[in-house]
Tab-separated table of C-alpha atoms in Angstrom:
chain	number	residue	atom	x	y	z
R	1	MET	CA	0.000	0.000	0.000
R	2	SER	CA	1.581	3.275	-1.099
R	3	GLN	CA	1.239	6.511	0.777
R	4	PRO	CA	1.958	10.075	-0.354
R	5	ALA	CA	5.147	11.681	0.851
R	6	GLU	CA	4.606	14.182	3.638
R	7	ALA	CA	5.378	17.831	3.053
R	8	ALA	CA	8.740	19.116	4.186
R	9	GLY	CA	8.771	21.067	7.408
R	10	ILE	CA	5.968	19.334	9.267
R	11	THR	CA	6.546	17.912	12.738
R	12	HIS	CA	4.588	15.138	14.432
R	13	ARG	CA	4.155	15.389	18.203
R	14	LEU	CA	2.336	13.660	21.025
R	15	VAL	CA	1.137	15.847	23.905
R	16	ALA	CA	-0.574	14.994	27.174
R	17	SER	CA	-4.303	15.625	27.456
R	18	PRO	CA	-7.257	14.498	29.589
R	19	ALA	CA	-7.753	11.741	26.981
R	20	GLY	CA	-4.244	10.455	27.667
R	21	ARG	CA	-2.382	11.693	24.610
R	22	LEU	CA	-3.158	13.723	21.522
R	23	HIS	CA	-1.294	13.438	18.252
R	24	LEU	CA	-0.739	16.642	16.330
R	25	VAL	CA	1.123	17.834	13.270
R	26	GLU	CA	2.542	21.335	13.119
R	27	GLN	CA	4.228	23.562	10.599
R	28	GLY	CA	5.446	27.145	10.722
R	29	SER	CA	5.913	29.748	13.434
R	30	GLY	CA	3.899	32.724	14.565
R	31	PRO	CA	0.403	33.048	16.085
R	32	LEU	CA	-1.109	29.638	16.816
R	33	VAL	CA	-3.895	28.345	14.559
R	34	LEU	CA	-5.456	25.090	15.774
R	35	LEU	CA	-7.120	22.962	13.051
R	36	VAL	CA	-9.774	20.419	14.085
R	37	HIS	CA	-11.005	17.762	11.637
R	38	GLY	CA	-14.397	16.113	11.304
R	39	PHE	CA	-15.840	12.651	10.617
R	40	PRO	CA	-14.425	10.386	9.255
R	41	GLU	CA	-11.060	12.071	8.783
R	42	SER	CA	-7.852	12.903	10.684
R	43	TRP	CA	-5.183	15.596	10.840
R	44	TYR	CA	-4.495	14.647	7.206
R	45	SER	CA	-7.604	16.529	6.034
R	46	TRP	CA	-5.610	19.741	6.658
R	47	ARG	CA	-2.608	18.672	4.544
R	48	HIS	CA	-3.198	21.518	2.081
R	49	GLN	CA	-3.667	24.162	4.775
R	50	LEU	CA	-0.604	23.451	6.928
R	51	PRO	CA	1.999	24.706	4.419
R	52	ALA	CA	-0.183	27.605	3.267
R	53	LEU	CA	-0.743	28.910	6.793
R	54	ALA	CA	2.916	28.405	7.670
R	55	ALA	CA	3.962	30.393	4.593
R	56	ALA	CA	1.586	33.182	5.668
R	57	GLY	CA	3.340	33.517	9.037
R	58	PHE	CA	1.290	31.287	11.330
R	59	ARG	CA	2.000	28.283	13.525
R	60	ALA	CA	-0.459	25.811	12.021
R	61	VAL	CA	-1.309	22.781	14.175
R	62	ALA	CA	-3.662	19.990	13.055
R	63	VAL	CA	-4.774	17.516	15.713
R	64	ASP	CA	-6.110	13.992	15.664
R	65	VAL	CA	-9.276	14.374	17.760
R	66	ARG	CA	-9.520	11.847	20.592
R	67	GLY	CA	-10.673	8.521	19.200
R	68	TYR	CA	-8.860	9.093	15.897
R	69	GLY	CA	-5.445	8.290	14.480
R	70	ARG	CA	-2.596	8.263	16.970
R	71	SER	CA	-4.532	10.011	19.734
R	72	SER	CA	-5.881	8.088	22.719
R	73	ARG	CA	-9.182	6.237	22.420
R	74	PRO	CA	-10.942	6.085	25.810
R	75	ALA	CA	-13.237	3.082	26.198
R	76	ASP	CA	-16.072	5.008	27.882
R	77	VAL	CA	-18.565	6.407	25.363
R	78	ALA	CA	-19.190	9.421	27.633
R	79	ALA	CA	-15.504	10.366	27.314
R	80	TYR	CA	-16.326	11.811	23.874
R	81	ARG	CA	-18.727	14.492	25.099
R	82	MET	CA	-18.130	18.017	23.868
R	83	VAL	CA	-16.825	19.438	27.137
R	84	GLU	CA	-14.068	16.797	27.115
R	85	LEU	CA	-13.047	17.713	23.581
R	86	VAL	CA	-12.827	21.382	24.558
R	87	GLU	CA	-10.495	20.352	27.385
R	88	ASP	CA	-8.336	18.531	24.852
R	89	ASN	CA	-7.993	21.709	22.799
R	90	LEU	CA	-7.021	23.655	25.900
R	91	ALA	CA	-4.397	21.012	26.681
R	92	VAL	CA	-2.897	21.414	23.198
R	93	VAL	CA	-2.605	25.184	23.592
R	94	ARG	CA	-0.895	24.774	26.966
R	95	ALA	CA	1.406	21.981	25.753
R	96	LEU	CA	2.598	24.180	22.908
R	97	GLY	CA	3.534	26.931	25.355
R	98	GLU	CA	0.844	29.317	24.125
R	99	ARG	CA	-1.835	31.277	25.984
R	100	THR	CA	-4.261	31.858	23.109
R	101	ALA	CA	-5.083	30.449	19.690
R	102	VAL	CA	-7.348	30.891	16.721
R	103	ILE	CA	-9.345	27.698	16.247
R	104	VAL	CA	-10.682	26.448	12.902
R	105	GLY	CA	-12.838	23.351	12.475
R	106	HIS	CA	-14.517	21.371	9.710
R	107	ASP	CA	-17.652	19.200	10.024
R	108	TRP	CA	-17.743	17.909	13.637
R	109	GLY	CA	-14.567	19.903	14.081
R	110	ALA	CA	-16.602	23.048	13.402
R	111	ASN	CA	-18.885	22.169	16.314
R	112	ILE	CA	-15.861	21.458	18.500
R	113	ALA	CA	-14.247	24.740	17.479
R	114	ALA	CA	-17.460	26.679	18.117
R	115	SER	CA	-17.867	25.125	21.563
R	116	SER	CA	-14.251	25.897	22.379
R	117	ALA	CA	-14.739	29.579	21.532
R	118	LEU	CA	-18.067	29.640	23.398
R	119	LEU	CA	-16.792	28.030	26.598
R	120	ARG	CA	-13.294	29.521	26.658
R	121	PRO	CA	-13.220	32.847	24.801
R	122	ASP	CA	-10.260	33.826	26.988
R	123	VAL	CA	-8.139	31.225	25.172
R	124	PHE	CA	-9.741	30.902	21.728
R	125	ARG	CA	-9.620	34.446	20.436
R	126	ALA	CA	-11.296	33.757	17.084
R	127	VAL	CA	-13.100	30.842	15.416
R	128	GLY	CA	-13.387	29.643	11.835
R	129	LEU	CA	-16.184	27.250	10.856
R	130	LEU	CA	-16.023	25.163	7.684
R	131	SER	CA	-19.096	23.397	6.255
R	132	VAL	CA	-21.177	23.344	9.467
R	133	PRO	CA	-22.569	26.700	10.666
R	134	TYR	CA	-22.910	27.593	14.316
R	135	ALA	CA	-26.311	26.883	15.845
R	136	PRO	CA	-26.660	27.621	19.575
R	137	ARG	CA	-27.821	24.952	21.964
R	138	GLY	CA	-31.592	24.937	22.240
R	139	GLY	CA	-34.842	23.256	21.359
R	140	PRO	CA	-35.789	19.653	22.122
R	141	ARG	CA	-33.333	16.895	22.977
R	142	PRO	CA	-31.324	16.119	19.788
R	143	SER	CA	-32.265	12.430	19.708
R	144	GLU	CA	-35.928	13.430	19.598
R	145	VAL	CA	-35.337	15.778	16.671
R	146	PHE	CA	-33.363	13.279	14.580
R	147	ALA	CA	-35.789	10.435	15.282
R	148	ARG	CA	-38.551	12.437	13.557
R	149	MET	CA	-36.583	12.879	10.332
R	150	GLY	CA	-37.027	10.673	7.305
R	151	GLY	CA	-40.437	9.113	7.887
R	152	GLU	CA	-40.083	5.378	7.231
R	153	GLU	CA	-36.397	5.858	6.500
R	154	GLU	CA	-33.809	6.434	9.212
R	155	PHE	CA	-31.559	9.488	9.318
R	156	TYR	CA	-27.852	8.716	9.524
R	157	VAL	CA	-27.404	10.327	12.964
R	158	PRO	CA	-29.637	7.869	14.887
R	159	TYR	CA	-28.065	5.088	12.793
R	160	PHE	CA	-24.618	6.157	14.028
R	161	GLN	CA	-25.840	6.570	17.616
R	162	ASP	CA	-26.579	2.862	18.078
R	163	PRO	CA	-23.294	1.351	19.383
R	164	GLY	CA	-21.912	-1.358	17.160
R	165	ARG	CA	-24.423	-0.962	14.355
R	166	ALA	CA	-22.465	1.307	12.046
R	167	GLU	CA	-19.227	-0.473	12.982
R	168	ALA	CA	-20.719	-3.713	11.668
R	169	GLU	CA	-21.364	-2.038	8.321
R	170	ILE	CA	-18.037	-0.220	7.991
R	171	GLU	CA	-15.293	-2.346	9.504
R	172	PRO	CA	-15.410	-5.376	7.156
R	173	ASP	CA	-14.372	-3.041	4.298
R	174	VAL	CA	-13.139	0.243	5.734
R	175	ARG	CA	-11.465	1.456	2.554
R	176	GLY	CA	-14.476	0.765	0.347
R	177	TRP	CA	-16.898	2.346	2.803
R	178	LEU	CA	-14.791	5.489	3.177
R	179	ALA	CA	-14.490	5.816	-0.610
R	180	GLY	CA	-18.270	5.678	-0.946
R	181	PHE	CA	-18.926	8.053	1.945
R	182	TYR	CA	-16.469	10.649	0.646
R	183	ALA	CA	-17.919	10.341	-2.867
R	184	ALA	CA	-21.509	10.717	-1.628
R	185	LEU	CA	-20.767	14.204	-0.267
R	186	SER	CA	-18.352	15.467	-2.938
R	187	ALA	CA	-19.526	17.871	-5.621
R	188	ASP	CA	-18.299	15.824	-8.582
R	189	THR	CA	-19.490	12.389	-7.432
R	190	MET	CA	-22.557	12.948	-5.241
R	191	PRO	CA	-25.819	11.302	-6.352
R	192	PRO	CA	-27.842	13.418	-8.805
R	193	ALA	CA	-30.920	15.343	-7.738
R	194	GLY	CA	-33.840	12.995	-7.272
R	195	ALA	CA	-31.695	9.955	-6.432
R	196	PRO	CA	-32.142	8.288	-3.013
R	197	ASP	CA	-30.503	10.457	-0.358
R	198	PRO	CA	-27.342	8.823	1.080
R	199	HIS	CA	-28.017	10.478	4.466
R	200	PHE	CA	-30.905	8.074	5.052
R	201	VAL	CA	-31.163	4.312	5.552
R	202	SER	CA	-34.002	2.228	4.151
R	203	PRO	CA	-35.672	-0.260	6.514
R	204	GLY	CA	-33.313	-3.208	6.885
R	205	GLY	CA	-30.664	-1.496	4.768
R	206	THR	CA	-27.346	0.252	5.285
R	207	LEU	CA	-25.946	3.656	4.433
R	208	ARG	CA	-23.608	2.066	1.916
R	209	ASP	CA	-26.558	0.932	-0.192
R	210	ARG	CA	-26.875	4.493	-1.494
R	211	PHE	CA	-23.225	5.428	-1.940
R	212	PRO	CA	-22.025	6.103	-5.492
R	213	ALA	CA	-19.602	3.478	-6.762
R	214	GLY	CA	-16.831	3.245	-9.284
R	215	ARG	CA	-15.144	6.651	-9.101
R	216	LEU	CA	-13.254	8.598	-6.468
R	217	PRO	CA	-13.885	12.343	-6.181
R	218	ALA	CA	-11.253	14.476	-7.882
R	219	TRP	CA	-9.790	15.698	-4.597
R	220	LEU	CA	-9.115	12.167	-3.307
R	221	SER	CA	-6.278	10.144	-4.788
R	222	GLU	CA	-5.847	6.425	-4.221
R	223	GLU	CA	-2.879	7.312	-2.017
R	224	ASP	CA	-4.942	9.763	0.042
R	225	LEU	CA	-7.604	7.099	0.522
R	226	ASP	CA	-4.891	4.689	1.649
R	227	VAL	CA	-3.892	7.126	4.407
R	228	TYR	CA	-7.424	7.436	5.765
R	229	ALA	CA	-8.179	3.728	5.444
R	230	ALA	CA	-4.966	2.688	7.184
R	231	GLU	CA	-5.807	4.799	10.235
R	232	PHE	CA	-9.317	3.412	10.653
R	233	GLU	CA	-8.276	-0.156	9.859
R	234	ARG	CA	-5.845	0.154	12.770
R	235	THR	CA	-8.120	1.940	15.256
R	236	GLY	CA	-11.592	0.753	14.287
R	237	MET	CA	-14.500	3.165	13.933
R	238	SER	CA	-15.940	3.313	17.460
R	239	GLY	CA	-13.864	6.244	18.713
R	240	ALA	CA	-14.971	8.360	15.766
R	241	LEU	CA	-18.608	7.301	16.013
R	242	HIS	CA	-18.800	7.988	19.756
R	243	ARG	CA	-19.061	11.710	18.947
R	244	TYR	CA	-22.555	11.051	17.597
R	245	ARG	CA	-23.392	9.072	20.736
R	246	ASN	CA	-22.920	12.095	22.993
R	247	MET	CA	-25.265	14.613	21.408
R	248	ASP	CA	-27.843	14.306	24.189
R	249	ARG	CA	-25.109	14.552	26.819
R	250	ASP	CA	-23.850	17.722	25.123
R	251	TRP	CA	-27.369	19.147	25.180
R	252	GLU	CA	-27.489	18.516	28.934
R	253	ASP	CA	-23.937	19.712	29.653
R	254	LEU	CA	-24.432	23.007	27.801
R	255	ALA	CA	-27.814	23.922	29.270
R	256	ALA	CA	-26.366	27.111	30.766
R	257	TYR	CA	-25.436	28.252	27.243
R	258	ASP	CA	-28.905	27.875	25.726
R	259	GLY	CA	-29.156	30.324	22.829
R	260	ALA	CA	-25.768	31.850	23.610
R	261	PRO	CA	-23.930	33.693	20.829
R	262	ILE	CA	-20.221	33.389	20.101
R	263	THR	CA	-18.858	36.901	20.453
R	264	ARG	CA	-15.294	36.367	19.291
R	265	PRO	CA	-14.365	37.243	15.689
R	266	SER	CA	-15.552	34.465	13.392
R	267	LEU	CA	-15.544	33.140	9.841
R	268	PHE	CA	-17.839	30.746	7.981
R	269	VAL	CA	-17.066	28.929	4.730
R	270	GLY	CA	-19.554	26.450	3.246
R	271	GLY	CA	-20.134	24.583	0.013
R	272	ALA	CA	-23.231	25.461	-2.011
R	273	LEU	CA	-23.878	21.752	-2.742
R	274	ASP	CA	-23.283	20.597	0.819
R	275	PRO	CA	-26.443	19.536	2.686
R	276	SER	CA	-24.874	20.977	5.847
R	277	THR	CA	-25.189	24.390	4.191
R	278	THR	CA	-28.639	23.936	2.664
R	279	TRP	CA	-30.284	22.129	5.603
R	280	MET	CA	-28.926	24.714	8.021
R	281	ALA	CA	-29.803	27.790	5.966
R	282	ASP	CA	-31.737	29.174	8.949
R	283	ALA	CA	-28.618	28.940	11.104
R	284	ILE	CA	-26.668	30.910	8.507
R	285	ALA	CA	-29.424	33.516	8.307
R	286	ALA	CA	-29.228	33.904	12.099
R	287	PHE	CA	-25.501	34.770	12.103
R	288	PRO	CA	-26.106	38.476	12.912
R	289	ASP	CA	-27.472	37.297	16.260
R	290	THR	CA	-25.513	34.083	16.865
R	291	LEU	CA	-22.124	35.259	15.516
R	292	PRO	CA	-22.095	39.014	16.184
R	293	GLY	CA	-18.324	39.040	15.616
R	294	LEU	CA	-18.623	37.529	12.128
R	295	VAL	CA	-15.920	38.940	9.867
R	296	ALA	CA	-16.954	37.155	6.656
R	297	ALA	CA	-19.139	34.323	5.350
R	298	HIS	CA	-18.470	32.536	2.072
R	299	VAL	CA	-20.534	29.917	0.236
R	300	LEU	CA	-18.488	28.370	-2.573
R	301	ASP	CA	-20.443	27.560	-5.734
R	302	GLY	CA	-20.125	24.012	-6.997
R	303	CYS	CA	-18.496	22.764	-3.809
R	304	GLY	CA	-19.535	19.836	-1.635
R	305	HIS	CA	-18.841	18.934	1.990
R	306	TRP	CA	-15.067	18.255	2.059
R	307	ILE	CA	-14.413	21.909	1.460
R	308	GLN	CA	-10.751	22.375	2.407
R	309	GLN	CA	-9.841	19.327	0.312
R	310	GLU	CA	-12.188	19.979	-2.616
R	311	ARG	CA	-11.167	23.630	-2.965
R	312	PRO	CA	-7.842	23.972	-1.135
R	313	GLU	CA	-6.472	27.024	-2.926
R	314	GLU	CA	-9.670	29.019	-2.472
R	315	VAL	CA	-10.036	27.996	1.171
R	316	ASN	CA	-6.388	28.836	1.808
R	317	ARG	CA	-6.874	32.337	0.378
R	318	ILE	CA	-9.933	32.861	2.557
R	319	LEU	CA	-8.267	31.552	5.716
R	320	THR	CA	-5.017	33.459	5.323
R	321	GLY	CA	-6.850	36.677	4.453
R	322	TRP	CA	-9.080	36.327	7.515
R	323	LEU	CA	-6.212	35.441	9.822
R	324	THR	CA	-4.169	38.377	8.603
R	325	HIS	CA	-7.162	40.645	9.132
R	326	LEU	CA	-7.485	39.419	12.705
R	327	GLY	CA	-4.118	40.933	13.440
R	328	ASP	CA	-5.699	44.333	12.866
R	329	ILE	CA	-8.560	43.731	15.292
R	330	SER	CA	-8.219	45.114	18.801
R	331	TYR	CA	-9.496	42.390	21.120
R	332	GLN	CA	-11.385	43.336	24.216
R	333	SER	CA	-11.337	41.129	27.286
R	334	VAL	CA	-14.206	38.654	27.526
R	335	THR	CA	-15.381	37.398	30.874
R	336	GLU	CA	-15.692	33.630	30.907
R	337	ARG	CA	-19.256	32.411	31.520
R	338	ARG	CA	-19.588	30.178	34.530
């Protein structure tokens, strides 16, 4: 199995965290920018951003979230609740000898980044959200909301929440499943309008039944797929899936932040063809209230879900421009909510 050569100048490190250890990859020097991946990915999803941010004068650090890659994988499902992941990010900042950081996340990483800026604005001085917009805690318990979606079909979130069920589908053929999942949400390979939605499971079926087959998206080489598959073949899928299994716990843990805005400077970048953008259009429309520090919002035409890999050059221009602009913003002290 071949793997792509890693870019010159990157450094792999293990740092202590409440999870045990966190693996990270860093490149460059300057103000710290913490990059948090989503499901089902790893630090490698930021491979195009690390050198670009380093060249722009930043210390770019991409982590393996707990449960992924070379980071620790606690056995307890509750260990993957959001407040624990925020503590991991704080541990990374401290381990790197920094006091503050800008945090940028994609997919689940966007939720983790948003929660980090919400809970600890004293440390995370700005937040960038890719693909998944910020939506404050509120409304009914998440499991109740997702259970009502799809009618006779089952939405993928409840499917993932049932321990062992998704693992049984994925783990016999990790590489093939990942290829189909990535293709289903990529602009150039996603199912056409009117085809069965790959976010839903038919009675007695699996998610994979609706994945496109036969072609990788343009952004994903065979070698890139090898990297992702090798990580999950080694670790299994449970650590990654446990994030979905804590949504109700998060709703309970963050009750004090019901409806709370994120006041730190922020950025949103979404893909016009990404269901995360279209399904959450109301959340984007609410940004004047929920992200009062929003510096810019971009929706990229013809782009799917894997935004920083599908459109790396464009995302790099947006990120470096925003980060450079942040240097001109005078930050006021923010009192931590308790």
